[in-house]
Amino acid sequence: MHRAHKLAHAAGPQAERPKAGAPRAEVIHWWTSGGESAAVKTIADAYRAAGGVWVDTAVAGNEQARAVAVNRIVGGNPPAAAQFNASMQFLDLVEQGMLNQVDDIAATERWDSTLPAPIRDVIKVKGHYYAVPLNVHMPTWIWYSRAAFKQAGIAREPATMDELFAALDKLKAAGLIPLAHGGQSWQENIVFMAVLANVGGKDLYLSVLRERDPRAIGSEPFKRVLLAFKRLKSYVDPGSPGRNWNDATALLVSGKAGVQIMGDWVKGELNAAKLTAGKEYGCITGFGPRAPFLIQGDAFIFPKSANADTVKAQKLLAGVMVAPATVAAFNRVKGSLPVRADLDASALDACAQAALVVMKDRTRQVGNGEVYLTPDQNGALVDVLTAYWNTAMPVEKAQKNIAAALKG
């Protein structure tokens, strides 16, 4: 879903001293920020504790990491596992018969009934499961610095989009950065989805992204969404272009900025900075009791391999990933929600607790945009949004371009 750094770099396999006969699993992932690295370490440690050898191939940037994984798989040199988002990102690999099914784990874990539909419906293809989900990410949280709010004289948490704009105005007047934003196209897409969900509501959200209805895209309500989205641009600072998401979060940590609209991986950075939810920072899932709760997550695919040792490593790794202790430890550090609904959530922070309450209302669950769009459609949408964000494109032109982008 997100990119830890603007430029790609492959860290390369880093294996510890081999153990005789131990299952060796090379894992490609894009978790390279401080909080993310701490989270993936919980999985690596659990795999080592189970007797395996973890070989870490970290590639900065999710698109770059997926490209490395796909090239390795197609080229006949696949890793044991690779990270993807729970979306259509690996559908081509499924259709080409290059991935192992994980139906046995799905049956044991009762995924048909326990997984949120937006995740289940993309990792299950034609009746078979092809990925192990680790978590539930909500990409459109509204995070805020309590110190910045206090400095700007903001007495209470915004409860509507209009109140959020009023808070941003006060932050600007106080000489702070109102909206900490990384000027990268994927981050602009997240801000757009947050506005579409909170200003447009669930029905419009699904009409635009799932149904791709030209009438909805050309409507006045969608025009209002785009205008509110573009209004947020006036609250970012000149240093925004090209900024990484975790660097934007650092502005919140230091109290230099007031608000960030970003996924719950932000919490991993806040946790790493020793900040406490509800004390130094606040969090908003959405405005009002009917605001859509966007769902996506991280999942691992297991490429087919003729190597018996690799198959053994894959089975061990998949089992470790669904173990309750691993799921709990990983999500506690990562900031995301456990994909298992049967885990004890009492140790989770205040933001996670609030999100779990919202997520239990399945009528509010919708997929992240990438759940409904092919990678090509999503890329075309993102291109339009970032052009609209960064130029003087008229809103009517943006509506027409979005309709064209989602037509495919």
Coordinates of C-alpha atoms in Angstrom, one line a residue:
M1 CA 0.0 0.0 0.0
H2 CA 2.6 2.5 0.9
R3 CA 6.2 3.3 0.0
A4 CA 8.8 3.6 2.6
H5 CA 11.2 5.6 0.4
K6 CA 11.1 7.4 -2.9
L7 CA 14.0 5.5 -4.5
A8 CA 14.2 1.8 -4.7
H9 CA 17.1 -0.1 -3.4
A10 CA 17.5 -3.8 -2.8
A11 CA 19.0 -4.6 0.5
G12 CA 19.9 -8.1 -0.8
P13 CA 19.6 -11.4 1.1
Q14 CA 21.0 -11.3 4.6
A15 CA 21.2 -14.8 5.9
E16 CA 22.4 -15.7 9.4
R17 CA 24.8 -18.7 9.8
P18 CA 23.0 -21.7 8.2
K19 CA 21.7 -24.5 10.5
A20 CA 22.1 -28.0 9.2
G21 CA 18.9 -29.0 7.5
A22 CA 17.0 -26.0 8.6
P23 CA 14.3 -24.7 6.3
R24 CA 15.6 -21.6 4.5
A25 CA 13.1 -19.0 3.5
E26 CA 14.1 -15.9 1.5
V27 CA 11.4 -13.3 2.0
I28 CA 10.9 -10.2 -0.2
H29 CA 9.2 -7.3 1.4
W30 CA 9.2 -3.5 1.5
W31 CA 9.2 -2.8 5.2
T32 CA 12.2 -0.5 5.6
S33 CA 11.2 2.3 7.9
G34 CA 12.0 2.1 11.6
G35 CA 8.6 0.9 12.7
E36 CA 8.2 -1.4 9.8
S37 CA 11.6 -3.0 10.3
A38 CA 10.7 -3.7 14.0
A39 CA 7.4 -5.3 12.8
V40 CA 8.9 -7.6 10.3
K41 CA 11.5 -8.6 12.9
T42 CA 8.7 -10.2 14.9
I43 CA 7.9 -12.6 12.0
A44 CA 11.6 -13.3 11.4
D45 CA 12.2 -14.1 15.1
A46 CA 9.1 -16.3 15.2
Y47 CA 10.4 -18.2 12.1
R48 CA 13.8 -18.7 13.6
A49 CA 12.3 -19.9 16.9
A50 CA 10.4 -22.5 14.9
G51 CA 13.7 -23.8 13.5
G52 CA 13.9 -21.9 10.2
V53 CA 16.5 -19.7 8.6
W54 CA 15.1 -16.3 7.6
V55 CA 16.8 -14.6 4.6
D56 CA 15.7 -11.0 4.5
T57 CA 15.4 -9.3 1.1
A58 CA 14.1 -5.8 1.8
V59 CA 13.4 -3.6 -1.2
A60 CA 12.4 0.0 -0.5
G61 CA 9.1 1.0 -2.1
N62 CA 6.1 -1.3 -2.6
E63 CA 6.0 -1.0 -6.4
Q64 CA 9.7 -1.7 -6.6
A65 CA 9.5 -4.7 -4.2
R66 CA 6.6 -6.2 -6.1
A67 CA 8.5 -5.7 -9.4
V68 CA 11.6 -7.5 -7.9
A69 CA 9.3 -10.4 -6.7
V70 CA 7.5 -10.7 -10.0
N71 CA 10.7 -10.7 -12.1
R72 CA 12.2 -13.3 -9.8
I73 CA 9.1 -15.5 -10.1
V74 CA 8.8 -15.2 -13.9
G75 CA 12.5 -15.6 -14.3
G76 CA 12.5 -19.0 -12.5
N77 CA 14.3 -17.9 -9.4
P78 CA 11.5 -17.2 -7.0
P79 CA 11.8 -16.4 -3.3
A80 CA 10.1 -18.6 -0.7
A81 CA 7.6 -15.8 -0.1
A82 CA 6.9 -12.2 -1.1
Q83 CA 4.8 -9.4 0.3
F84 CA 1.9 -8.0 -1.7
N85 CA -1.1 -6.0 -0.6
A86 CA -4.4 -7.8 -0.3
S87 CA -5.6 -6.6 -3.6
M88 CA -5.5 -7.5 -7.3
Q89 CA -1.8 -7.0 -7.4
F90 CA -0.9 -10.7 -7.8
L91 CA -3.9 -11.8 -9.9
D92 CA -1.7 -12.2 -13.0
L93 CA 0.6 -14.6 -11.1
V94 CA -2.4 -16.7 -10.0
E95 CA -3.8 -16.8 -13.5
Q96 CA -0.4 -17.9 -14.8
G97 CA -0.3 -20.8 -12.3
M98 CA 2.8 -19.6 -10.6
L99 CA 1.6 -19.5 -6.9
N100 CA 0.8 -22.2 -4.4
Q101 CA -2.6 -22.5 -3.0
V102 CA -3.0 -22.1 0.8
D103 CA -6.4 -23.7 1.1
D104 CA -5.3 -26.0 3.9
I105 CA -4.5 -23.1 6.1
A106 CA -7.6 -21.2 5.0
A107 CA -9.8 -24.2 6.1
T108 CA -8.0 -24.5 9.5
E109 CA -8.3 -20.8 10.1
R110 CA -11.9 -20.6 8.8
W111 CA -11.1 -17.7 6.5
D112 CA -14.4 -18.1 4.7
S113 CA -16.2 -16.8 7.8
T114 CA -13.6 -14.9 9.7
L115 CA -11.9 -12.7 7.2
P116 CA -13.3 -9.2 6.4
A117 CA -14.9 -9.5 2.9
P118 CA -12.6 -6.9 1.2
I119 CA -9.6 -9.0 2.1
R120 CA -11.2 -12.5 1.6
D121 CA -12.5 -11.6 -1.8
V122 CA -9.1 -10.7 -3.3
I123 CA -7.0 -13.4 -1.9
K124 CA -9.5 -16.0 -2.9
V125 CA -9.6 -16.6 -6.6
K126 CA -12.0 -19.0 -8.3
G127 CA -12.6 -20.9 -5.0
H128 CA -8.9 -21.1 -3.9
Y129 CA -6.8 -19.1 -1.5
Y130 CA -3.4 -17.8 -2.8
A131 CA -2.1 -15.6 0.0
V132 CA -1.7 -15.5 3.8
P133 CA -3.0 -12.2 5.2
L134 CA -1.3 -10.7 8.2
N135 CA -3.3 -7.7 9.1
V136 CA -6.0 -5.2 8.4
H137 CA -4.8 -1.8 7.4
M138 CA -7.0 1.2 7.3
P139 CA -5.3 3.7 5.0
T140 CA -7.2 6.9 5.6
W141 CA -6.7 7.6 9.3
I142 CA -6.6 11.3 10.4
W143 CA -3.7 11.6 12.9
Y144 CA -3.1 14.8 14.9
S145 CA -0.5 16.1 17.3
R146 CA -2.0 17.1 20.6
A147 CA 0.9 19.5 21.3
A148 CA 0.3 21.3 17.9
F149 CA -3.5 21.4 18.6
K150 CA -2.9 23.0 22.0
Q151 CA -0.5 25.5 20.5
A152 CA -3.1 26.5 17.9
G153 CA -5.9 26.8 20.4
I154 CA -7.9 23.8 19.1
A155 CA -9.9 22.7 22.0
R156 CA -11.5 19.5 20.7
E157 CA -11.1 16.8 18.1
P158 CA -12.7 17.7 14.7
A159 CA -15.9 15.8 14.2
T160 CA -16.7 16.8 10.6
M161 CA -14.8 17.8 7.5
D162 CA -15.7 21.5 8.1
E163 CA -14.3 21.3 11.6
L164 CA -11.1 19.7 10.2
F165 CA -10.7 22.7 7.8
A166 CA -11.3 25.1 10.7
A167 CA -8.6 23.3 12.7
L168 CA -6.2 23.5 9.8
D169 CA -6.9 27.2 9.5
K170 CA -6.0 27.6 13.2
L171 CA -2.8 25.6 12.8
K172 CA -1.8 27.8 9.8
A173 CA -2.5 30.9 11.9
A174 CA -0.3 29.6 14.6
G175 CA 2.7 29.3 12.3
L176 CA 2.6 25.5 12.2
I177 CA 2.4 23.1 9.2
P178 CA -1.3 22.4 9.1
L179 CA -1.1 19.2 7.0
A180 CA 2.0 17.0 7.0
H181 CA 2.0 15.5 3.6
G182 CA 4.4 13.6 1.4
G183 CA 4.0 14.9 -2.1
Q184 CA 4.1 11.5 -3.8
S185 CA 1.3 10.3 -6.0
W186 CA 0.3 7.3 -3.9
Q187 CA 0.0 9.6 -0.8
E188 CA -2.3 12.0 -2.8
N189 CA -4.4 9.0 -3.6
I190 CA -4.8 8.2 0.1
V191 CA -5.9 11.8 0.8
F192 CA -8.4 11.6 -2.0
M193 CA -9.9 8.3 -0.7
A194 CA -10.2 9.9 2.8
V195 CA -12.2 12.8 1.4
L196 CA -14.3 10.5 -0.9
A197 CA -15.2 8.4 2.1
N198 CA -15.9 11.2 4.5
V199 CA -17.4 13.8 2.2
G200 CA -19.0 11.5 -0.4
G201 CA -20.1 8.7 1.9
K202 CA -20.2 4.9 1.3
D203 CA -22.7 4.9 -1.6
L204 CA -20.7 7.4 -3.7
Y205 CA -17.4 5.8 -2.7
L206 CA -18.6 2.4 -4.1
S207 CA -20.3 4.0 -7.1
V208 CA -17.0 5.7 -8.1
L209 CA -14.4 3.0 -7.3
R210 CA -16.3 -0.3 -7.4
E211 CA -18.9 0.4 -10.0
R212 CA -16.9 3.0 -11.8
D213 CA -20.2 4.7 -12.8
P214 CA -19.7 7.7 -15.1
R215 CA -22.8 9.3 -13.8
A216 CA -21.5 9.2 -10.3
I217 CA -18.1 10.5 -11.4
G218 CA -19.7 13.4 -13.2
S219 CA -22.1 14.3 -10.4
E220 CA -22.2 17.4 -8.2
P221 CA -21.6 15.3 -5.0
F222 CA -18.3 14.0 -6.6
K223 CA -17.4 17.5 -7.7
R224 CA -17.7 18.6 -4.0
V225 CA -15.4 15.7 -3.1
L226 CA -12.7 16.9 -5.6
L227 CA -13.0 20.5 -4.5
A228 CA -12.5 19.5 -0.8
F229 CA -9.6 17.3 -1.8
K230 CA -7.9 20.2 -3.7
R231 CA -8.6 22.6 -0.8
L232 CA -6.4 20.4 1.4
K233 CA -3.4 21.3 -0.9
S234 CA -3.5 24.8 0.5
Y235 CA -2.5 23.5 4.0
V236 CA 0.7 21.7 3.0
D237 CA 4.2 23.2 3.3
P238 CA 6.7 23.9 0.4
G239 CA 8.8 21.0 1.5
S240 CA 6.0 18.5 0.7
P241 CA 7.0 17.4 -2.9
G242 CA 8.8 14.1 -2.8
R243 CA 8.7 13.7 0.9
N244 CA 8.4 10.2 2.3
W245 CA 5.4 9.3 4.4
N246 CA 7.5 8.6 7.5
D247 CA 9.3 11.9 7.2
A248 CA 5.8 13.6 7.2
T249 CA 5.0 11.6 10.3
A250 CA 8.3 12.9 11.9
L251 CA 6.8 16.4 11.6
L252 CA 3.9 15.2 13.7
V253 CA 6.2 13.6 16.2
S254 CA 8.2 16.9 16.6
G255 CA 5.0 19.0 16.9
K256 CA 5.9 21.0 13.9
A257 CA 2.8 19.8 12.0
G258 CA -0.7 19.3 13.2
V259 CA -2.4 16.7 11.0
Q260 CA -1.5 13.8 8.7
I261 CA -3.9 11.7 6.6
M262 CA -2.3 8.3 6.3
G263 CA -2.6 4.7 7.0
D264 CA -2.2 3.0 10.4
W265 CA 1.4 2.2 9.6
V266 CA 2.0 5.7 10.9
K267 CA 1.4 4.3 14.3
G268 CA 4.5 2.1 14.0
E269 CA 6.6 5.3 13.7
L270 CA 4.7 6.9 16.6
N271 CA 5.2 3.9 18.7
A272 CA 8.9 3.8 17.8
A273 CA 9.1 7.5 19.0
K274 CA 7.6 6.3 22.4
L275 CA 4.4 8.3 21.9
T276 CA 1.1 7.1 23.4
A277 CA -2.2 7.1 21.6
G278 CA -4.6 9.5 23.3
K279 CA -1.8 11.3 25.1
E280 CA 0.7 12.8 22.7
Y281 CA -1.4 12.1 19.5
G282 CA -5.0 11.5 18.5
C283 CA -6.6 9.5 15.8
I284 CA -9.8 9.6 13.8
T285 CA -11.1 6.7 11.7
G286 CA -13.8 8.9 10.0
F287 CA -16.4 11.5 10.6
G288 CA -19.8 10.3 11.9
P289 CA -21.3 7.0 12.9
R290 CA -21.7 5.9 9.2
A291 CA -18.4 6.9 7.8
P292 CA -17.0 4.1 5.7
F293 CA -14.1 2.1 7.2
L294 CA -11.6 1.3 4.5
I295 CA -9.9 -2.0 4.6
Q296 CA -6.8 -3.4 3.0
G297 CA -3.9 -5.3 4.4
D298 CA -0.5 -7.0 3.8
A299 CA -0.4 -10.5 2.6
F300 CA 2.3 -13.0 1.5
I301 CA 2.3 -15.2 -1.6
F302 CA 4.2 -18.4 -1.9
P303 CA 5.6 -19.0 -5.4
K304 CA 5.6 -22.5 -6.8
S305 CA 9.0 -24.2 -6.5
A306 CA 10.4 -27.5 -7.6
N307 CA 12.8 -27.4 -4.7
A308 CA 11.6 -29.7 -1.9
D309 CA 13.5 -27.7 0.7
T310 CA 11.9 -24.5 -0.4
V311 CA 8.4 -26.1 -0.2
K312 CA 9.2 -27.2 3.4
A313 CA 10.3 -23.7 4.3
Q314 CA 7.1 -22.2 2.8
K315 CA 4.9 -24.5 4.8
L316 CA 6.8 -23.7 8.0
L317 CA 6.6 -20.0 7.3
A318 CA 2.9 -20.0 6.4
G319 CA 2.2 -21.8 9.7
V320 CA 4.3 -19.3 11.7
M321 CA 2.5 -16.3 10.0
V322 CA -1.0 -17.4 11.1
A323 CA 0.1 -18.4 14.6
P324 CA -1.8 -16.3 17.2
A325 CA 1.4 -15.2 19.0
T326 CA 2.9 -14.0 15.7
V327 CA -0.2 -12.2 14.5
A328 CA -0.5 -10.4 17.9
A329 CA 3.2 -9.4 18.1
F330 CA 3.4 -8.2 14.6
N331 CA 0.3 -6.0 14.7
R332 CA 1.2 -4.5 18.0
V333 CA 4.4 -3.2 16.5
K334 CA 3.1 -2.5 13.0
G335 CA 0.1 -0.4 14.2
S336 CA -2.4 -2.4 12.1
L337 CA -5.3 -4.6 13.3
P338 CA -5.1 -8.4 13.6
V339 CA -6.7 -10.1 10.7
R340 CA -7.8 -12.8 13.2
A341 CA -11.0 -11.8 14.9
D342 CA -10.5 -14.3 17.8
L343 CA -7.4 -12.8 19.3
D344 CA -7.3 -11.0 22.7
A345 CA -7.2 -7.3 21.7
S346 CA -6.9 -6.0 25.3
A347 CA -3.2 -5.2 24.8
L348 CA -3.8 -3.0 21.7
D349 CA -3.6 0.8 22.0
A350 CA -6.5 3.2 22.1
C351 CA -6.6 3.9 18.4
A352 CA -6.6 0.2 17.6
Q353 CA -9.4 -0.4 20.1
A354 CA -11.5 2.3 18.5
A355 CA -10.9 0.9 15.1
L356 CA -12.0 -2.6 16.2
V357 CA -15.3 -1.2 17.4
V358 CA -15.9 0.5 14.0
M359 CA -14.8 -2.5 12.0
K360 CA -17.2 -4.8 13.8
D361 CA -20.0 -3.0 12.0
R362 CA -19.7 -4.8 8.7
T363 CA -22.1 -2.3 7.0
R364 CA -19.3 0.2 7.2
Q365 CA -16.6 -2.0 5.7
V366 CA -15.4 -1.1 2.2
G367 CA -12.3 -2.0 0.3
N368 CA -9.4 0.3 -0.3
G369 CA -9.4 1.6 -3.9
E370 CA -6.9 -1.1 -5.0
V371 CA -9.3 -3.8 -3.9
Y372 CA -11.7 -2.8 -6.7
L373 CA -9.3 -1.6 -9.4
T374 CA -6.8 -3.4 -11.5
P375 CA -3.2 -2.1 -11.1
D376 CA -3.6 -0.3 -14.5
Q377 CA -6.9 1.4 -13.5
N378 CA -5.4 2.4 -10.1
G379 CA -2.3 3.8 -11.8
A380 CA -4.4 5.8 -14.2
L381 CA -6.5 7.2 -11.4
V382 CA -3.5 8.1 -9.3
D383 CA -2.0 9.9 -12.3
V384 CA -5.1 12.1 -12.7
L385 CA -5.3 12.8 -9.0
T386 CA -1.7 13.9 -8.6
A387 CA -2.0 16.1 -11.7
Y388 CA -5.2 17.7 -10.3
W389 CA -3.5 18.2 -6.9
N390 CA -0.4 19.8 -8.4
T391 CA -1.7 21.9 -11.3
A392 CA -4.5 24.4 -12.0
M393 CA -6.6 21.6 -13.7
P394 CA -10.3 22.6 -13.5
V395 CA -12.4 20.3 -11.4
E396 CA -14.7 19.4 -14.4
K397 CA -11.6 18.3 -16.3
A398 CA -10.5 16.2 -13.4
Q399 CA -14.0 14.5 -13.4
K400 CA -13.7 13.7 -17.1
N401 CA -10.2 12.4 -16.7
I402 CA -11.2 10.2 -13.8
A403 CA -14.1 8.8 -15.8
A404 CA -11.6 7.9 -18.6
A405 CA -9.1 6.5 -16.2
L406 CA -11.6 4.1 -14.7
K407 CA -13.2 3.1 -18.0
G408 CA -10.9 0.2 -18.7

